[in-house]
PDB file of C-alpha atoms in Angstrom:
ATOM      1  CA  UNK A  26     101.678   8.162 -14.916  1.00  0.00           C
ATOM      2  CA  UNK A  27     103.764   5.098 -15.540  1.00  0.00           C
ATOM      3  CA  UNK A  28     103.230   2.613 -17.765  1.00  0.00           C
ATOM      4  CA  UNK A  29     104.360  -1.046 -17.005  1.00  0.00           C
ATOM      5  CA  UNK A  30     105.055  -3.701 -20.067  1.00  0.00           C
ATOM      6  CA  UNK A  31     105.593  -7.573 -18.988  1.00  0.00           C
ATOM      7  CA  UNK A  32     107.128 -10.142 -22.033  1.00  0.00           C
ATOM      8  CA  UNK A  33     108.585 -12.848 -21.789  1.00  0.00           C
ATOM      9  CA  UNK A  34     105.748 -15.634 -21.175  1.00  0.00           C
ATOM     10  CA  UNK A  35     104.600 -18.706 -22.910  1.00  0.00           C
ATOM     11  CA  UNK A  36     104.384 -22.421 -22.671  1.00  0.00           C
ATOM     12  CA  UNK A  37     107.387 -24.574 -21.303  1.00  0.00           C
ATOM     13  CA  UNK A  38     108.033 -27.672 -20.150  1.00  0.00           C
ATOM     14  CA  UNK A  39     108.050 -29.015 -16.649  1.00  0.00           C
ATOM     15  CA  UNK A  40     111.841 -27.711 -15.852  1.00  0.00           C
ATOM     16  CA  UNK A  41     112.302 -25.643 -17.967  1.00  0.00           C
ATOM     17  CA  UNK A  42     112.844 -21.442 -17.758  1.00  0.00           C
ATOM     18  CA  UNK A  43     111.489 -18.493 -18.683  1.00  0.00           C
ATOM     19  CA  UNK A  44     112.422 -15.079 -18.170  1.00  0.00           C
ATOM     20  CA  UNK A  45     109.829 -12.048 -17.185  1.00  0.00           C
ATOM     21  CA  UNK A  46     110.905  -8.373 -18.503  1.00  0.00           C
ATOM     22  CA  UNK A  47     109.332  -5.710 -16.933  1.00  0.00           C
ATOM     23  CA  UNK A  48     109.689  -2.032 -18.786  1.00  0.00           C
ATOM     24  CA  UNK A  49     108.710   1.211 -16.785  1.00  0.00           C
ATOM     25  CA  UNK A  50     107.971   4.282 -19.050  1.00  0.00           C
ATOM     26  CA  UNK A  51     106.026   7.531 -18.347  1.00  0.00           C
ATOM     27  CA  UNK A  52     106.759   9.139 -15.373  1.00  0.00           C
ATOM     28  CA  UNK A  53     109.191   6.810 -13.753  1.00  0.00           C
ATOM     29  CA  UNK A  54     110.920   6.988 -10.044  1.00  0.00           C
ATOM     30  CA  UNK A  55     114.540   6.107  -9.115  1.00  0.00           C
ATOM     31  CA  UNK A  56     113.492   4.781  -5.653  1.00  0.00           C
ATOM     32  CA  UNK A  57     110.467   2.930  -4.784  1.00  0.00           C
ATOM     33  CA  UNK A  58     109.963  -1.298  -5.631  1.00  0.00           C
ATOM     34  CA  UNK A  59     108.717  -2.905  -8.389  1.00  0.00           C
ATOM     35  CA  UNK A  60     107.012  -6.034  -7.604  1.00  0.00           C
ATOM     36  CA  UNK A  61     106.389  -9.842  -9.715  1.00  0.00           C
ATOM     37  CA  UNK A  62     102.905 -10.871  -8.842  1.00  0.00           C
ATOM     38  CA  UNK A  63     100.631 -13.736 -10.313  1.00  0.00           C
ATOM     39  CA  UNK A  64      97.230 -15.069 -10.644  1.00  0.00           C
ATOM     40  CA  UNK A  65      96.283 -18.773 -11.301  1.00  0.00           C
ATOM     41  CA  UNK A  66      93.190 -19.837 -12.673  1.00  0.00           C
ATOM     42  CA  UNK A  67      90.550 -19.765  -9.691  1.00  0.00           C
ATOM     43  CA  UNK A  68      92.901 -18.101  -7.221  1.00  0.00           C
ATOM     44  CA  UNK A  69      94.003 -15.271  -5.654  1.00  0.00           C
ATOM     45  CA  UNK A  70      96.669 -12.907  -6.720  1.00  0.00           C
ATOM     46  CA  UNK A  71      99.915 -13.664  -5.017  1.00  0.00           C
ATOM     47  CA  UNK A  72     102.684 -11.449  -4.184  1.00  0.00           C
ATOM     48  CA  UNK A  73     105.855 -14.037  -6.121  1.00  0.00           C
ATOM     49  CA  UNK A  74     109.262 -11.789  -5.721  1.00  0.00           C
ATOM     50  CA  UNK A  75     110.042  -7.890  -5.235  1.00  0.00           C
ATOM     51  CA  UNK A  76     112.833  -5.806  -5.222  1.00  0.00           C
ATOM     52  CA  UNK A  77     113.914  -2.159  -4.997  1.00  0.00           C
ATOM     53  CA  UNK A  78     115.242   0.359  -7.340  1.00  0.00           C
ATOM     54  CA  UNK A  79     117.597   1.371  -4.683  1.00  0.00           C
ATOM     55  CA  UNK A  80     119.193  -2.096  -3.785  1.00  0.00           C
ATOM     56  CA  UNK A  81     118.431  -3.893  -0.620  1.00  0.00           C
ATOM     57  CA  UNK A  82     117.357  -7.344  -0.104  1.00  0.00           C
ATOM     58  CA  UNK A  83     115.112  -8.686  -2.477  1.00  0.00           C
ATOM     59  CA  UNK A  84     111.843 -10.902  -1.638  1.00  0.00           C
ATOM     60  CA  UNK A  85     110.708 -14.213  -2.611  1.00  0.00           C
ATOM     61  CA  UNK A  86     107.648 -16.048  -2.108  1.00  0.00           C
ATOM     62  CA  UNK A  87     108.358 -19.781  -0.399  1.00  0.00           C
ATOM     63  CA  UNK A  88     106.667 -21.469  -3.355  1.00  0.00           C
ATOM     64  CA  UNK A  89     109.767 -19.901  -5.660  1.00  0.00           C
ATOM     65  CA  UNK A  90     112.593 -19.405  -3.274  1.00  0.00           C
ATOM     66  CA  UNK A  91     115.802 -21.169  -5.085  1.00  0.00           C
ATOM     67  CA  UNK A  92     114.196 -21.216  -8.244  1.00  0.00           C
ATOM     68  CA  UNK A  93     113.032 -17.650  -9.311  1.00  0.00           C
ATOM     69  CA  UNK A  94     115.377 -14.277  -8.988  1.00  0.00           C
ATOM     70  CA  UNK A  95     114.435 -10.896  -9.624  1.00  0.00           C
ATOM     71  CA  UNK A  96     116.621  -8.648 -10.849  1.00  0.00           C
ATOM     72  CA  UNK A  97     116.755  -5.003 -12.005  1.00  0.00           C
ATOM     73  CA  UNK A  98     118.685  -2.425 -14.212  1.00  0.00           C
ATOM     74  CA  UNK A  99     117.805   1.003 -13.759  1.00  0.00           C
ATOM     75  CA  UNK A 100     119.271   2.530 -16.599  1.00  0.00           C
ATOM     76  CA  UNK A 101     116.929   0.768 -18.901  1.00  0.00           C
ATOM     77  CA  UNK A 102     114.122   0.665 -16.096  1.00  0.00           C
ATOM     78  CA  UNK A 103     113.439  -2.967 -16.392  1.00  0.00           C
ATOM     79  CA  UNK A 104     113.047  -5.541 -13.705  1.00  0.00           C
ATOM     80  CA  UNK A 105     113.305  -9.371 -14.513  1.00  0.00           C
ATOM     81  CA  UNK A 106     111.942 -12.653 -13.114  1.00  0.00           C
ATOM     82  CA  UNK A 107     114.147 -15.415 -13.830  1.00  0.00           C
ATOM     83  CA  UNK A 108     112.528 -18.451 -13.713  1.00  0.00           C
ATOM     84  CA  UNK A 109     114.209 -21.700 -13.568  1.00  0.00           C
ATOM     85  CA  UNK A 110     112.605 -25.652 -12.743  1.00  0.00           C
ATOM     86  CA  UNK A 111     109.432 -24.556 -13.533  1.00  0.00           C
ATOM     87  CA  UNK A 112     106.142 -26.151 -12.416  1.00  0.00           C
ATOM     88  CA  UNK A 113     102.875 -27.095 -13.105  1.00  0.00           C
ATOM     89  CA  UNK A 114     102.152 -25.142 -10.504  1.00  0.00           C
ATOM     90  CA  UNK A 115     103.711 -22.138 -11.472  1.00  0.00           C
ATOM     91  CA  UNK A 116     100.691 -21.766 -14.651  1.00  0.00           C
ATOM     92  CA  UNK A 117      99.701 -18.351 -14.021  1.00  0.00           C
ATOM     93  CA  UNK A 118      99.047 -14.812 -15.418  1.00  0.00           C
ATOM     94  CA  UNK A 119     102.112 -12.974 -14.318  1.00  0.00           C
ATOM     95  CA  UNK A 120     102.155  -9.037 -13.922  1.00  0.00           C
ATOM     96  CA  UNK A 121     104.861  -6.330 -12.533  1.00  0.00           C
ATOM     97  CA  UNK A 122     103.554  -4.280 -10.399  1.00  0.00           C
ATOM     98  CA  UNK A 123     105.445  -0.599  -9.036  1.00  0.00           C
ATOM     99  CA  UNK A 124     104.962   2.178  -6.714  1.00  0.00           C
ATOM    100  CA  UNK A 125     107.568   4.783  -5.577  1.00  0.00           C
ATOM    101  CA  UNK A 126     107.409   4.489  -1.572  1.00  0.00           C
ATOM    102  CA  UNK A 127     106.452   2.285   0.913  1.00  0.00           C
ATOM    103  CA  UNK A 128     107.537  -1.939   1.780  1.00  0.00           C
ATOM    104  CA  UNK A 129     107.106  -4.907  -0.426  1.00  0.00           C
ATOM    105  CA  UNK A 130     103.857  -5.910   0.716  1.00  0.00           C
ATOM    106  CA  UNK A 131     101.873  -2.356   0.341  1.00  0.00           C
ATOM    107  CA  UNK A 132      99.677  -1.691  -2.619  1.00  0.00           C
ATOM    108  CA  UNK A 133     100.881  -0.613  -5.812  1.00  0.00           C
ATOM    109  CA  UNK A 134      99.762   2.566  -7.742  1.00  0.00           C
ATOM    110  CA  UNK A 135     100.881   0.983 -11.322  1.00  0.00           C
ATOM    111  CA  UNK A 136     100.097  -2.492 -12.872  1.00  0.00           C
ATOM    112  CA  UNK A 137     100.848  -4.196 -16.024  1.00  0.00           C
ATOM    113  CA  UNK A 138      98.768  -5.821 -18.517  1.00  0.00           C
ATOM    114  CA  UNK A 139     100.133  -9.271 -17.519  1.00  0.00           C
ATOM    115  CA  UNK A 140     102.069 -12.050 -19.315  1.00  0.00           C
ATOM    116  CA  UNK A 141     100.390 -15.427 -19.689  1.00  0.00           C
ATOM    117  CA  UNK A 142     102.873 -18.312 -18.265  1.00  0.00           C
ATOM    118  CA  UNK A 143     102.336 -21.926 -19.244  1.00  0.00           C
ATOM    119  CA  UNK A 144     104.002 -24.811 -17.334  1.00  0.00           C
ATOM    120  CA  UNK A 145     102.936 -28.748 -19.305  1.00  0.00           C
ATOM    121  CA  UNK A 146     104.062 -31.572 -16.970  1.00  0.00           C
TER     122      UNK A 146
END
């Protein structure tokens, strides 16, 4: 089993940042992706940015490209979600999601408890 722990949320202003942590315990993988996804109020989970543990190009939703960057360090088997000029729209539950094979867009095995973000205009 792995266990996946999001921080990092809360209530900013329009423009401002926030940065996601993601930490992996239990029975963690070396390879495989770890994924950034959220849920808004009435709507359907999105897929927002994903990356691998083994490097590679990362992926970005269009509604966050230039604004949001994942990032990763495997010794400490965290991934991150920089997020910069934040948005109303960007008011969401946030989780990180993981799974040790297969592309960005295929289900994941392990899920996180989620991390409430807040943008005010």
């Amino acid at each position: 089993q792995v266990q996946l722990v999001e921080s990092g949320g809360g209530l900013v202003q329009a423009g401002g940042s926030l940065r996601l942590s993601c930490a992996a315990s239990g029975r963690t993988f070396s390879s495989g992706r770890m994924g950034w996804f959220r849920q808004a109020l009435g709507k359907e989970r999105e897929l927002v940015s994903a990356i691998y543990w083994s490097g590679g190009s990362s992926y970005y939703a269009d509604s966050v490209k230039g604004r949001f960057t994942i990032s990763r360090d495997n010794a400490k088997h965290t991934v991150y979600l920089q997020m910069n000029s934040l948005k109303p729209e960007d008011t969401a539950v946030y989780y990180c999601a993981a799974d040790n094979r297969g592309s960005y867009f295929a289900a994941y095995a392990y899920w996180g408890q989620g991390t409430q973000v807040t943008v005010s205009s």
